Short mmCIF file of C-alpha atoms and ligand atoms in Angstrom, two decimals:
data_model
loop_
_atom_site.label_atom_id
_atom_site.label_comp_id
_atom_site.label_asym_id
_atom_site.label_seq_id
_atom_site.Cartn_x
_atom_site.Cartn_y
_atom_site.Cartn_z
CA UNK N 12 -11.46 -6.54 -9.96
CA UNK N 13 -13.14 -4.74 -6.68
CA UNK N 14 -9.99 -5.13 -4.73
CA UNK N 15 -8.45 -1.89 -3.24
CA UNK N 16 -4.66 -1.49 -3.52
CA UNK N 17 -2.19 0.03 -2.01
CA UNK N 18 -0.51 3.03 -4.28
CA UNK N 19 3.07 1.18 -3.75
CA UNK N 20 1.40 -1.78 -4.46
CA UNK N 21 -0.47 -0.45 -7.44
CA UNK N 22 2.76 0.42 -8.95
CA UNK N 23 4.14 -3.28 -8.86
CA UNK N 24 1.45 -4.62 -10.73
CA UNK N 25 1.34 -1.82 -12.98
CA UNK N 26 5.04 -2.15 -13.77
CA UNK N 27 5.03 -6.35 -13.41
CA UNK N 28 2.09 -6.93 -15.40
CA UNK N 29 3.20 -6.22 -19.07
CA UNK N 30 6.07 -8.09 -18.46
CA UNK N 31 3.70 -10.94 -18.59
CA UNK N 32 1.37 -13.34 -21.64
CA UNK N 33 -2.02 -12.34 -19.75
CA UNK N 34 -3.21 -9.81 -22.12
CA UNK N 35 -2.57 -11.17 -24.99
CA UNK N 36 -5.88 -12.98 -25.24
CA UNK N 37 -9.23 -11.05 -24.14
CA UNK N 38 -11.73 -14.32 -23.30
CA UNK N 39 -12.48 -15.88 -19.85
CA UNK N 40 -9.24 -16.83 -18.02
CA UNK N 41 -8.55 -19.91 -16.15
CA UNK N 42 -6.12 -19.69 -13.81
CA UNK N 43 -4.73 -22.74 -11.60
CA UNK N 44 -4.17 -21.99 -8.31
CA UNK N 45 -2.25 -24.41 -4.71
CA UNK N 46 -2.26 -21.05 -3.12
CA UNK N 47 1.71 -20.56 -2.79
CA UNK N 48 3.31 -17.32 -3.29
CA UNK N 49 3.78 -17.87 -7.11
CA UNK N 50 0.06 -19.29 -8.12
CA UNK N 51 -1.39 -16.32 -5.94
CA UNK N 52 0.86 -13.36 -7.46
CA UNK N 53 -0.51 -14.49 -11.04
CA UNK N 54 -4.81 -14.11 -8.95
CA UNK N 55 -3.85 -10.74 -8.44
CA UNK N 56 -1.90 -9.96 -11.79
CA UNK N 57 -4.91 -12.46 -13.61
CA UNK N 58 -7.40 -10.44 -11.56
CA UNK N 59 -5.70 -7.31 -13.12
CA UNK N 60 -6.92 -7.73 -16.66
CA UNK N 61 -9.42 -6.53 -18.31
CA UNK N 62 -10.60 -10.84 -18.08
CA UNK N 63 -12.91 -12.85 -16.49
CA UNK N 64 -10.65 -14.48 -13.98
CA UNK N 65 -11.75 -18.17 -12.67
CA UNK N 66 -8.91 -19.65 -9.80
CA UNK N 67 -9.11 -23.30 -10.24
CA UNK N 68 -7.87 -24.93 -6.60
CA UNK N 69 -7.01 -28.67 -6.74
CA UNK N 70 -7.20 -30.58 -3.44
CA UNK N 71 -5.30 -34.07 -3.40
CA UNK N 72 -6.19 -34.99 0.71
CA UNK N 73 -2.52 -35.82 0.75
CA UNK N 74 -1.56 -33.16 3.39
CA UNK N 75 -3.47 -31.99 6.81
CA UNK N 76 -4.17 -28.25 5.93
CA UNK N 77 -5.43 -28.91 2.05
CA UNK N 78 -8.59 -28.24 3.13
CA UNK N 79 -7.05 -24.51 4.69
CA UNK N 80 -5.59 -24.30 1.79
CA UNK N 81 -8.83 -24.82 -0.57
CA UNK N 82 -10.42 -21.83 2.21
CA UNK N 83 -7.36 -19.79 1.61
CA UNK N 84 -7.49 -19.81 -1.96
CA UNK N 85 -11.35 -18.94 -1.59
CA UNK N 86 -11.11 -15.91 0.86
CA UNK N 87 -8.42 -14.38 -2.17
CA UNK N 88 -11.19 -14.87 -4.79
CA UNK N 89 -13.04 -12.78 -2.73
CA UNK N 90 -10.42 -10.38 -1.90
CA UNK N 91 -9.65 -10.08 -5.51
CA UNK N 92 -13.16 -9.93 -7.61
CA UNK N 93 -12.88 -13.17 -9.68
CA UNK N 94 -14.19 -16.81 -9.96
CA UNK N 95 -13.22 -19.98 -7.89
CA UNK N 96 -13.50 -23.48 -8.53
CA UNK N 97 -12.62 -26.38 -5.82
CA UNK N 98 -11.71 -29.69 -7.24
CA UNK N 99 -11.28 -32.09 -4.66
CA UNK N 100 -9.14 -36.00 -6.10
CA UNK N 101 -8.96 -38.42 -4.33
CA UNK N 102 -4.65 -40.23 -4.43
CA UNK N 103 -4.02 -41.87 -2.04
CA UNK N 104 -0.03 -42.32 -0.19
CA UNK N 105 2.08 -44.88 -2.45
CA UNK N 106 4.14 -45.02 -5.45
CA UNK N 107 4.60 -42.66 -7.96
CA UNK N 108 2.65 -40.24 -5.88
CA UNK N 109 3.88 -37.26 -7.82
CA UNK N 110 3.24 -38.74 -10.87
CA UNK N 111 0.02 -39.70 -9.87
CA UNK N 112 -1.32 -36.22 -8.05
CA UNK N 113 -0.66 -35.00 -11.53
CA UNK N 114 -2.77 -37.33 -13.74
CA UNK N 115 -4.94 -36.41 -11.27
CA UNK N 116 -4.84 -32.50 -11.16
CA UNK N 117 -4.73 -32.52 -14.70
CA UNK N 118 -8.16 -34.77 -15.22
CA UNK N 119 -9.95 -32.01 -13.41
CA UNK N 120 -8.22 -28.67 -14.60
CA UNK N 121 -9.75 -26.96 -16.96
CA UNK N 122 -7.17 -27.61 -20.36
CA UNK N 123 -4.01 -25.18 -21.25
CA UNK N 124 -4.60 -23.19 -17.66
CA UNK N 125 -1.90 -20.92 -17.01
CA UNK N 126 -0.08 -21.58 -14.00
CA UNK N 127 2.31 -19.77 -11.77
CA UNK N 128 6.14 -20.68 -13.24
CA UNK N 129 8.23 -18.31 -13.26
CA UNK N 130 11.60 -17.92 -14.49
CA UNK N 131 13.58 -19.90 -12.01
CA UNK N 132 11.49 -22.86 -12.48
CA UNK N 133 12.38 -22.47 -16.05
CA UNK N 134 16.01 -22.43 -15.66
CA UNK N 135 15.45 -25.39 -12.61
CA UNK N 136 13.87 -27.37 -15.08
CA UNK N 137 16.61 -27.14 -18.08
CA UNK N 138 18.62 -28.77 -15.77
CA UNK N 139 16.24 -31.25 -14.50
CA UNK N 140 15.32 -32.11 -18.89
CA UNK N 141 20.01 -32.39 -19.38
CA UNK N 142 20.14 -34.33 -15.88
CA UNK N 143 17.95 -36.90 -17.48
CA UNK N 144 20.37 -36.36 -20.68
CA UNK N 145 17.31 -34.47 -23.23
CA UNK N 146 17.77 -33.62 -26.71
CA UNK N 147 17.23 -30.15 -28.11
CA UNK N 148 13.11 -30.49 -27.12
CA UNK N 149 13.81 -30.61 -23.67
CA UNK N 150 16.73 -28.56 -23.97
CA UNK N 151 13.63 -25.68 -24.50
CA UNK N 152 11.81 -26.98 -21.29
CA UNK N 153 8.41 -24.73 -20.93
CA UNK N 154 6.71 -23.13 -23.50
CA UNK N 155 6.00 -19.26 -22.44
CA UNK N 156 2.20 -18.85 -23.71
CA UNK N 157 -1.47 -18.94 -22.36
CA UNK N 158 -0.66 -22.10 -19.98
CA UNK N 159 2.92 -20.70 -18.71
CA UNK N 160 2.21 -16.31 -18.66
CA UNK N 161 4.98 -15.57 -15.74
CA UNK N 162 7.76 -17.25 -17.55
CA UNK N 163 9.54 -14.38 -17.92
CA UNK N 164 9.23 -12.77 -14.23
CA UNK N 165 10.89 -13.58 -11.04
CA UNK N 166 9.79 -15.72 -8.06
CA UNK N 167 11.44 -12.96 -6.33
CA UNK N 168 9.38 -10.78 -7.97
CA UNK N 169 6.11 -13.02 -7.41
CA UNK N 170 6.99 -13.21 -3.33
CA UNK N 171 8.07 -9.11 -3.46
CA UNK N 172 3.77 -8.88 -5.13
CA UNK N 173 2.26 -11.18 -1.93
CA UNK N 174 4.43 -9.08 0.44
CA UNK N 175 3.19 -5.64 -0.50
CA UNK N 176 -0.15 -6.75 -0.71
CA UNK N 177 0.21 -8.60 3.09
CA UNK N 178 -1.50 -11.54 1.66
CA UNK N 179 -1.35 -14.81 3.86
CA UNK N 180 -0.09 -17.73 1.55
CA UNK N 181 0.56 -21.72 1.59
CA UNK N 182 3.24 -22.57 2.62
CA UNK N 183 4.46 -26.48 0.70
CA UNK N 184 7.17 -28.06 3.56
CA UNK N 185 7.95 -30.95 0.65
CA UNK N 186 9.26 -27.42 -1.31
CA UNK N 187 12.12 -28.10 1.70
CA UNK N 188 12.52 -32.07 1.35
CA UNK N 189 15.95 -31.76 -0.81
CA UNK N 190 15.32 -35.82 -1.52
CA UNK N 191 13.08 -34.40 -4.82
CA UNK N 192 15.58 -33.84 -7.00
CA UNK N 193 14.18 -30.20 -7.94
CA UNK N 194 14.18 -28.56 -4.60
CA UNK N 195 18.04 -29.85 -4.48
CA UNK N 196 18.63 -28.29 -7.91
CA UNK N 197 16.75 -24.86 -6.65
CA UNK N 198 18.92 -25.10 -3.36
CA UNK N 199 22.16 -26.12 -4.38
CA UNK N 200 22.84 -26.61 -7.64
CA UNK N 201 21.56 -23.02 -9.05
CA UNK N 202 23.32 -21.48 -6.29
CA UNK N 203 26.68 -23.09 -6.23
CA UNK N 204 26.70 -22.03 -10.16
CA UNK N 205 26.47 -18.70 -9.26
CA UNK N 206 29.39 -18.53 -6.59
CA UNK N 207 30.83 -20.95 -9.59
CA UNK N 208 30.48 -18.02 -12.65
CA UNK N 209 29.84 -15.18 -10.76
CA UNK N 210 26.74 -14.23 -13.11
CA UNK N 211 22.83 -14.88 -12.05
CA UNK N 212 22.43 -18.30 -14.15
CA UNK N 213 18.10 -18.46 -14.56
CA UNK N 214 18.29 -15.45 -17.02
CA UNK N 215 21.29 -17.78 -18.80
CA UNK N 216 19.11 -20.79 -18.66
CA UNK N 217 16.79 -19.40 -19.35
CA UNK N 218 18.23 -18.03 -22.80
CA UNK N 219 19.00 -21.32 -23.28
CA UNK N 220 15.70 -22.63 -23.63
CA UNK N 221 13.95 -19.88 -25.86
CA UNK N 222 17.53 -20.98 -28.01
CA UNK N 223 16.35 -24.79 -27.81
CA UNK N 224 12.62 -24.25 -28.66
CA UNK N 225 13.68 -22.93 -31.41
CA UNK N 226 15.99 -24.49 -33.07
CA UNK N 227 13.90 -27.71 -32.30
CA UNK N 228 10.41 -25.98 -33.77
CA UNK N 229 12.56 -24.99 -36.82
CA UNK N 230 13.85 -28.47 -37.24
CA UNK N 231 10.55 -29.67 -36.56
CA UNK N 232 9.18 -27.50 -39.76
CA UNK N 233 11.91 -29.28 -41.63
CA UNK N 234 11.32 -32.29 -40.83
CA UNK N 235 8.01 -32.26 -42.13
CA UNK N 236 9.40 -30.86 -45.24
CA UNK N 237 11.74 -33.39 -45.99
CA UNK N 238 9.76 -36.45 -44.33
CA UNK N 239 5.93 -35.16 -44.80
CA UNK N 240 3.98 -38.91 -44.42
CA UNK N 241 4.95 -40.34 -40.91
CA UNK N 242 3.36 -43.52 -41.82
CA UNK N 243 5.42 -44.06 -44.53
CA UNK N 244 7.47 -47.16 -43.22
CA UNK N 245 9.93 -47.02 -45.70
CA UNK N 246 10.92 -42.94 -45.88
CA UNK N 247 10.99 -43.88 -42.45
CA UNK N 248 14.16 -45.98 -42.42
CA UNK N 249 15.48 -44.38 -44.58
CA UNK N 250 15.90 -41.45 -43.11
CA UNK N 251 18.84 -40.47 -40.77
CA UNK N 252 17.38 -41.88 -37.16
CA UNK N 253 18.02 -37.92 -35.32
CA UNK N 254 14.99 -37.23 -38.29
CA UNK N 255 13.27 -40.41 -38.16
CA UNK N 256 12.93 -40.03 -34.56
CA UNK N 257 11.81 -36.48 -34.60
CA UNK N 258 9.20 -37.57 -36.88
CA UNK N 259 7.61 -40.02 -35.09
CA UNK N 260 7.91 -37.76 -31.93
CA UNK N 261 6.05 -35.68 -33.36
CA UNK N 262 3.55 -37.34 -34.81
CA UNK N 263 2.53 -39.06 -31.66
CA UNK N 264 2.36 -35.36 -30.00
CA UNK N 265 0.38 -34.29 -32.78
CA UNK N 266 -1.70 -37.69 -31.81
CA UNK N 267 -1.45 -36.67 -27.64
CA UNK N 268 -4.76 -35.69 -25.97
CA UNK N 269 -5.08 -31.97 -25.67
CA UNK N 270 -3.89 -31.99 -22.16
CA UNK N 271 -0.72 -34.64 -23.16
CA UNK N 272 0.44 -31.96 -25.76
CA UNK N 273 3.35 -30.70 -23.45
CA UNK N 274 4.29 -34.40 -22.76
CA UNK N 275 6.16 -36.23 -25.53
CA UNK N 276 6.70 -39.91 -25.86
CA UNK N 277 9.68 -40.95 -23.67
CA UNK N 278 13.23 -41.73 -25.46
CA UNK N 279 12.03 -45.69 -24.91
CA UNK N 280 8.37 -45.45 -26.57
CA UNK N 281 10.65 -43.61 -29.40
CA UNK N 282 12.89 -46.71 -29.93
CA UNK N 283 10.16 -49.13 -29.40
CA UNK N 284 8.31 -47.75 -32.06
CA UNK N 285 11.54 -47.79 -34.43
CA UNK N 286 12.20 -51.65 -33.85
CA UNK N 287 8.18 -51.58 -35.45
CA UNK N 288 10.07 -49.45 -38.39
CA UNK N 289 12.63 -51.48 -38.80
CA UNK N 290 10.44 -54.44 -38.41
CA UNK N 291 12.03 -56.39 -35.99
CA UNK N 292 8.63 -56.18 -34.24
CA UNK N 293 5.23 -56.00 -35.13
CA UNK N 294 3.78 -53.28 -32.87
CA UNK N 295 4.32 -52.09 -29.87
CA UNK N 296 2.37 -50.15 -26.72
CA UNK N 297 2.70 -46.45 -26.54
CA UNK N 298 1.42 -44.66 -23.39
CA UNK N 299 -2.22 -43.53 -22.78
CA UNK N 300 -3.94 -47.37 -23.54
CA UNK N 301 -2.17 -47.23 -27.07
CA UNK N 302 -0.61 -49.34 -29.43
CA UNK N 303 1.53 -48.35 -32.88
CA UNK N 304 1.43 -50.70 -35.21
CA UNK N 305 2.66 -51.39 -38.41
CA UNK N 306 0.45 -52.67 -41.89
CA UNK N 307 1.06 -53.54 -44.84
CA UNK N 308 4.21 -50.32 -45.04
CA UNK N 309 2.25 -47.89 -42.64
CA UNK N 310 2.70 -47.53 -39.60
CA UNK N 311 -1.12 -46.84 -37.72
CA UNK N 312 -2.05 -45.90 -33.83
CA UNK N 313 -4.46 -47.64 -33.12
CA UNK N 314 -7.25 -45.72 -31.14
CA UNK N 315 -11.09 -47.50 -31.01
CA UNK N 316 -11.47 -50.05 -28.14
CA UNK N 317 -12.27 -53.82 -29.26
CA UNK N 318 -9.88 -56.53 -29.61
CA UNK N 319 -7.56 -55.75 -31.77
CA UNK N 320 -6.34 -53.53 -28.59
CA UNK N 321 -7.18 -50.25 -30.02
CA UNK N 322 -8.08 -47.33 -27.73
CA UNK N 323 -7.12 -43.77 -26.47
CA UNK N 324 -7.73 -45.10 -23.18
CA UNK N 325 -9.42 -41.85 -21.71
CA UNK N 326 -10.71 -43.94 -18.29
CA UNK N 327 -8.42 -41.47 -16.28
CA UNK N 328 -8.84 -44.37 -13.31
CA UNK N 329 -7.61 -47.35 -15.81
CA UNK N 330 -4.54 -45.62 -16.85
CA UNK N 331 -3.20 -45.45 -12.48
CA UNK N 332 -2.12 -48.95 -11.15
CA UNK N 333 -3.75 -49.37 -8.17
CA UNK N 334 -0.21 -47.77 -5.19
CA UNK N 335 -0.02 -51.36 -3.88
CA UNK N 336 0.92 -52.70 -6.72
CA UNK N 337 2.29 -50.11 -8.81
CA UNK N 338 5.85 -50.84 -7.87
CA UNK N 339 5.73 -54.29 -10.34
CA UNK N 340 3.13 -52.65 -12.70
CA UNK N 341 4.12 -51.14 -15.69
CA UNK N 342 1.91 -49.78 -18.37
CA UNK N 343 -1.70 -50.75 -18.64
CA UNK N 344 -2.00 -53.50 -21.63
CA UNK N 345 -6.03 -53.82 -21.00
CA UNK N 346 -7.82 -51.94 -19.60
CA UNK N 347 -10.91 -52.65 -17.28
CA UNK N 348 -13.07 -51.21 -19.95
CA UNK N 349 -11.56 -52.65 -23.33
CA UNK N 350 -12.60 -55.83 -21.50
CA UNK N 351 -15.78 -55.24 -20.62
CA UNK N 352 -16.40 -54.26 -23.91
CA UNK N 353 -14.83 -57.09 -25.32
CA UNK N 354 -16.39 -59.93 -23.29
CA UNK N 355 -20.27 -58.59 -24.01
CA UNK N 356 -18.66 -58.72 -27.68
CA UNK N 357 -17.62 -61.90 -27.01
CA UNK N 358 -21.01 -62.94 -25.78
CA UNK N 359 -23.09 -61.58 -28.05
CA UNK N 360 -21.06 -63.31 -30.85
CA UNK N 361 -21.24 -66.75 -28.34
CA UNK N 362 -25.16 -66.02 -28.08
CA UNK N 363 -25.41 -66.11 -31.89
CA UNK N 364 -23.05 -69.04 -32.79
CA UNK N 365 -24.16 -71.49 -30.11
CA UNK N 366 -28.57 -70.51 -31.12
CA UNK N 367 -30.33 -73.54 -30.17
CA UNK N 368 -27.38 -75.56 -28.74
CA UNK N 369 -26.31 -73.74 -25.15
CA UNK N 370 -22.28 -74.47 -24.37
CA UNK N 371 -21.19 -76.83 -21.41
CA UNK N 372 -18.15 -73.59 -20.86
CA UNK N 373 -15.06 -74.70 -19.18
CA UNK N 374 -13.35 -72.76 -17.51
CA UNK N 375 -9.07 -73.42 -16.77
CA UNK N 376 -8.45 -72.35 -13.17
CA UNK N 377 -7.15 -70.48 -12.19
CA UNK N 378 -6.29 -67.69 -14.10
CA UNK N 379 -9.90 -67.78 -15.80
CA UNK N 380 -11.37 -66.78 -13.40
CA UNK N 381 -12.56 -63.22 -13.96
CA UNK N 382 -13.16 -63.73 -17.40
CA UNK N 383 -15.21 -67.02 -16.72
CA UNK N 384 -17.86 -65.82 -14.95
CA UNK N 385 -17.90 -62.19 -16.86
CA UNK N 386 -18.17 -63.68 -20.26
CA UNK N 387 -21.27 -66.86 -18.46
CA UNK N 388 -23.00 -63.11 -17.44
CA UNK N 389 -22.47 -62.14 -21.11
CA UNK N 390 -24.24 -65.27 -22.49
CA UNK N 391 -27.46 -65.08 -23.20
CA UNK N 392 -28.38 -69.12 -22.83
CA UNK N 393 -28.43 -70.84 -20.82
CA UNK N 394 -25.09 -72.46 -20.26
CA UNK N 395 -23.91 -75.07 -18.22
CA UNK N 396 -20.48 -74.61 -16.42
CA UNK N 397 -17.80 -76.47 -15.14
CA UNK N 398 -14.13 -76.23 -13.78
CA UNK N 399 -10.63 -77.83 -14.29
CA UNK N 400 -6.83 -77.46 -12.73
CA UNK N 401 -3.78 -78.13 -15.17
CA UNK N 402 -1.01 -77.77 -13.82
CA UNK N 403 2.36 -77.26 -16.55
CA UNK N 404 5.50 -79.73 -16.16
CA UNK N 405 8.34 -77.84 -16.94
CA UNK N 406 10.29 -74.91 -15.95
CA UNK N 407 8.82 -71.99 -14.34
CA UNK N 408 8.87 -69.82 -17.75
CA UNK N 409 8.52 -72.20 -20.26
CA UNK N 410 5.71 -74.52 -20.93
CA UNK N 411 6.78 -77.75 -21.86
CA UNK N 412 3.16 -79.17 -23.05
CA UNK N 413 2.96 -81.67 -20.55
CA UNK N 414 0.43 -81.37 -17.95
CA UNK N 415 -0.92 -82.57 -14.77
CA UNK N 416 -4.52 -82.60 -14.54
CA UNK N 417 -4.94 -81.34 -10.98
CA UNK N 418 -8.85 -80.83 -10.76
CA UNK N 419 -10.80 -82.92 -13.51
CA UNK N 420 -14.37 -82.12 -14.41
CA UNK N 421 -17.47 -83.61 -12.94
CA UNK N 422 -19.64 -83.19 -16.37
CA UNK N 423 -20.06 -85.71 -19.15
CA UNK N 424 -18.62 -84.52 -21.88
CA UNK N 425 -19.76 -86.82 -24.36
CA UNK N 426 -22.42 -85.14 -26.86
CA UNK N 427 -21.85 -81.59 -25.62
CA UNK N 428 -21.15 -78.44 -27.31
CA UNK N 429 -17.67 -78.42 -24.95
CA UNK N 430 -15.99 -74.77 -25.20
CA UNK N 431 -13.42 -74.02 -23.69
CA UNK N 432 -12.60 -70.91 -21.92
CA UNK N 433 -8.57 -69.50 -20.90
CA UNK N 434 -7.21 -66.88 -19.42
CA UNK N 435 -3.73 -66.80 -21.79
CA UNK N 436 -2.22 -68.38 -25.15
CA UNK N 437 1.51 -68.30 -25.36
CA UNK N 438 2.96 -71.77 -26.71
CA UNK N 439 -0.36 -72.66 -27.15
CA UNK N 440 1.40 -75.97 -26.04
CA UNK N 441 -1.22 -76.30 -22.24
CA UNK N 442 -4.53 -76.03 -24.36
CA UNK N 443 -2.87 -77.69 -27.01
CA UNK N 444 -2.38 -81.30 -24.77
CA UNK N 445 -5.82 -80.16 -22.65
CA UNK N 446 -7.78 -80.27 -26.39
CA UNK N 447 -6.13 -83.34 -27.41
CA UNK N 448 -7.58 -84.86 -23.51
CA UNK N 449 -10.75 -83.41 -24.04
CA UNK N 450 -11.43 -84.74 -27.94
CA UNK N 451 -11.12 -88.41 -26.06
CA UNK N 452 -14.29 -87.63 -24.22
CA UNK N 453 -16.55 -87.67 -26.77
CA UNK N 454 -18.16 -83.93 -27.18
CA UNK N 455 -20.15 -83.43 -30.26
CA UNK N 456 -18.39 -79.79 -30.67
CA UNK N 457 -15.10 -78.62 -29.14
CA UNK N 458 -14.13 -74.95 -29.36
CA UNK N 459 -11.68 -72.30 -27.45
CA UNK N 460 -12.08 -69.24 -25.69
CA UNK N 461 -9.39 -67.20 -24.98
CA UNK N 462 -9.44 -63.87 -23.53
CA UNK N 463 -5.62 -62.94 -24.95
CA UNK N 464 -3.37 -64.24 -27.32
CA UNK N 465 0.56 -63.56 -27.38
CA UNK N 466 1.36 -62.65 -30.98
CA UNK N 467 3.85 -64.83 -32.69
CA UNK N 468 4.36 -66.76 -30.10
CA UNK N 469 2.18 -70.16 -30.78
CA UNK N 470 5.06 -73.03 -31.47
CA UNK N 471 0.83 -74.81 -32.56
CA UNK N 472 -1.06 -74.29 -35.70
CA UNK N 473 -3.75 -71.53 -34.42
CA UNK N 474 -6.90 -72.46 -34.32
CA UNK N 475 -8.93 -70.17 -31.77
CA UNK N 476 -12.52 -69.74 -32.59
CA UNK N 477 -12.42 -66.77 -30.14
CA UNK N 478 -9.65 -65.18 -29.25
CA UNK N 479 -10.53 -61.79 -26.82
CA UNK N 480 -6.56 -59.53 -27.55
CA UNK N 481 -3.73 -59.71 -29.26
CA UNK N 482 -0.50 -59.02 -26.78
CA UNK N 483 2.16 -58.22 -27.77
CA UNK N 484 4.51 -61.30 -26.08
CA UNK N 485 5.71 -59.57 -22.51
CA UNK N 486 4.19 -60.55 -19.44
CA UNK N 487 1.24 -59.58 -17.91
CA UNK N 488 -0.61 -59.61 -14.94
CA UNK N 489 -4.44 -59.06 -13.38
CA UNK N 490 -7.57 -60.04 -14.44
CA UNK N 491 -6.80 -63.69 -12.92
CA UNK N 492 -3.44 -63.32 -14.40
CA UNK N 493 -0.93 -64.01 -12.02
CA UNK N 494 2.80 -64.32 -10.79
CA UNK N 495 3.85 -66.44 -7.76
CA UNK N 496 -0.31 -66.31 -6.89
CA UNK N 497 -0.23 -62.15 -6.93
CA UNK N 498 -2.26 -59.70 -8.70
CA UNK N 499 -4.80 -62.09 -9.64
CA UNK N 500 -7.18 -59.34 -8.32
CA UNK N 501 -6.23 -56.00 -10.48
CA UNK N 502 -9.19 -55.30 -12.92
CA UNK N 503 -6.72 -54.43 -15.74
CA UNK N 504 -3.85 -56.30 -17.15
CA UNK N 505 -0.97 -54.87 -16.56
CA UNK N 506 2.93 -55.80 -17.64
CA UNK N 507 4.80 -57.07 -15.79
CA UNK N 508 8.11 -55.36 -14.39
CA UNK N 509 8.57 -56.51 -11.00
CA UNK N 510 11.42 -59.74 -9.64
CA UNK N 511 9.44 -62.39 -8.51
CA UNK N 512 9.87 -65.28 -11.06
CA UNK N 513 7.32 -66.24 -13.37
P1 LIG F 21 1.14 -72.20 -22.31
O1 LIG F 21 1.37 -73.31 -22.67
O2 LIG F 21 2.24 -71.11 -23.25
O3 LIG F 21 0.08 -71.34 -23.58
O4 LIG F 21 0.59 -71.32 -21.42
C1 LIG F 21 -0.50 -70.87 -20.81
C2 LIG F 21 -0.42 -70.53 -19.60
O5 LIG F 21 1.16 -70.46 -19.42
C3 LIG F 21 -1.44 -69.72 -19.12
O6 LIG F 21 -3.30 -70.84 -18.95
C4 LIG F 21 -1.06 -68.97 -17.98
O7 LIG F 21 -1.35 -69.52 -16.68
C5 LIG F 21 0.36 -69.11 -18.20
N1 LIG F 21 1.11 -67.87 -18.82
C6 LIG F 21 1.35 -67.44 -20.49
N2 LIG F 21 1.56 -66.30 -20.45
C7 LIG F 21 1.38 -65.97 -18.81
C8 LIG F 21 1.79 -64.43 -18.54
O8 LIG F 21 2.33 -63.18 -19.43
N3 LIG F 21 1.35 -63.91 -17.56
C9 LIG F 21 0.89 -64.92 -17.05
N4 LIG F 21 0.40 -65.89 -16.66
C10 LIG F 21 0.70 -66.33 -18.42
MG1 LIG F 22 -2.77 -69.69 -15.79
#
């Protein structure tokens, strides 16, 4: 440390440092520093250890002053004689701003970088989790350690340290916005507790967190002894629900990427996995583009890009819906990257299968628009392409199987090897009709290549030569698929959670 501190500051640092976990280790110390008072104090205390310290600032480009904040943190690093790294991420305005900003921040910060959360933040987290209906785990809130080394300090300590040192800190105006629940809890709920009980609620709530975390860790240890194999469907089904829930939860967390370790599956995800356990469904999507499925009495999390939708989706951009559509979109079902990989596999297979007899590709408009284009480019044969447009009669939600030809083919099919390129097969009735219609024109062969097949929904004998992905039977949009003509231009496929009827 090169900075020279006044004796008052030196005394304060000497008092605070032993209350942190910064000296539990002596390796390099990565610090996430926004320039606010808590993370500025964290930087000062980090610099007072013997460790090699780097301050990381993330500029989200969201506030006009955000690049000035980076300058302030750089000056702090210079003052303290530690390293500085500035990261710039592009978040953009739109819905789910906080979640998207957090995601973007995590993708650039080193794993487990220290943050300046204090005991006051811990107390707020306990209350926020309570307001979400949390169980033991959520009451445990943040876990003290290298990632959260300041949980035994109070916010007034960090502010005092900055004040004594006369450090300029970033003021985040959004901290005053009481529409954000955390801010309202801070400004109104905690003071109300104090007023009613005549006690400072922060250490009490922090104690609750410590006790709950201890219990949660104990329970998870015991759960492992009682039910050691989280893949065993029978054991899970026979276990009391709190036990199976905990085993599933701990299993999913253990397969998370390191930087997501603190983010357990949601209640709803665990409930959906329990439906797979009970046999109500065969498989379910979970966050991160993953899928939990069941075969021969064993549960598994698929984690490899291929036609069965395996693959931990680490492509940060792909897991975030574009802001102009985010309000209508749920999880990514198939990412753009997964589509690219699979389409080139299909192209290679078709190339090998047809060889000397290049097929006539018949695209079904409009849903197959992107798929037809990408697939045709992935086939290394002189293919012909043609299109037809159909519209099915019947209610909006259910295909009746009676199809009106809106645009017919230009090509003559007789003697040709025809490959129908479809977006999605749901009941299969549309395709069934189409197949009969085309067969009547005397092609030499007639096969189907569908990008998506909805699991278990077909009311016809499934007989499709090429299928991109089998997906759960939910309504999806993107990559050509629409709801009321919208969202065909998304590059990934998402579940649709909006209210337009389809
Ligand atoms: P089927 O006759 O039930 O197989 O319906 C097939 C047609 O319904 C597809 O070509 C799509 O146009 C439409 N479709 C079925 N499921 C979806 C979906 O999840 N999203 C968008 N369109 C769908
Ligand atoms: Mg369609």
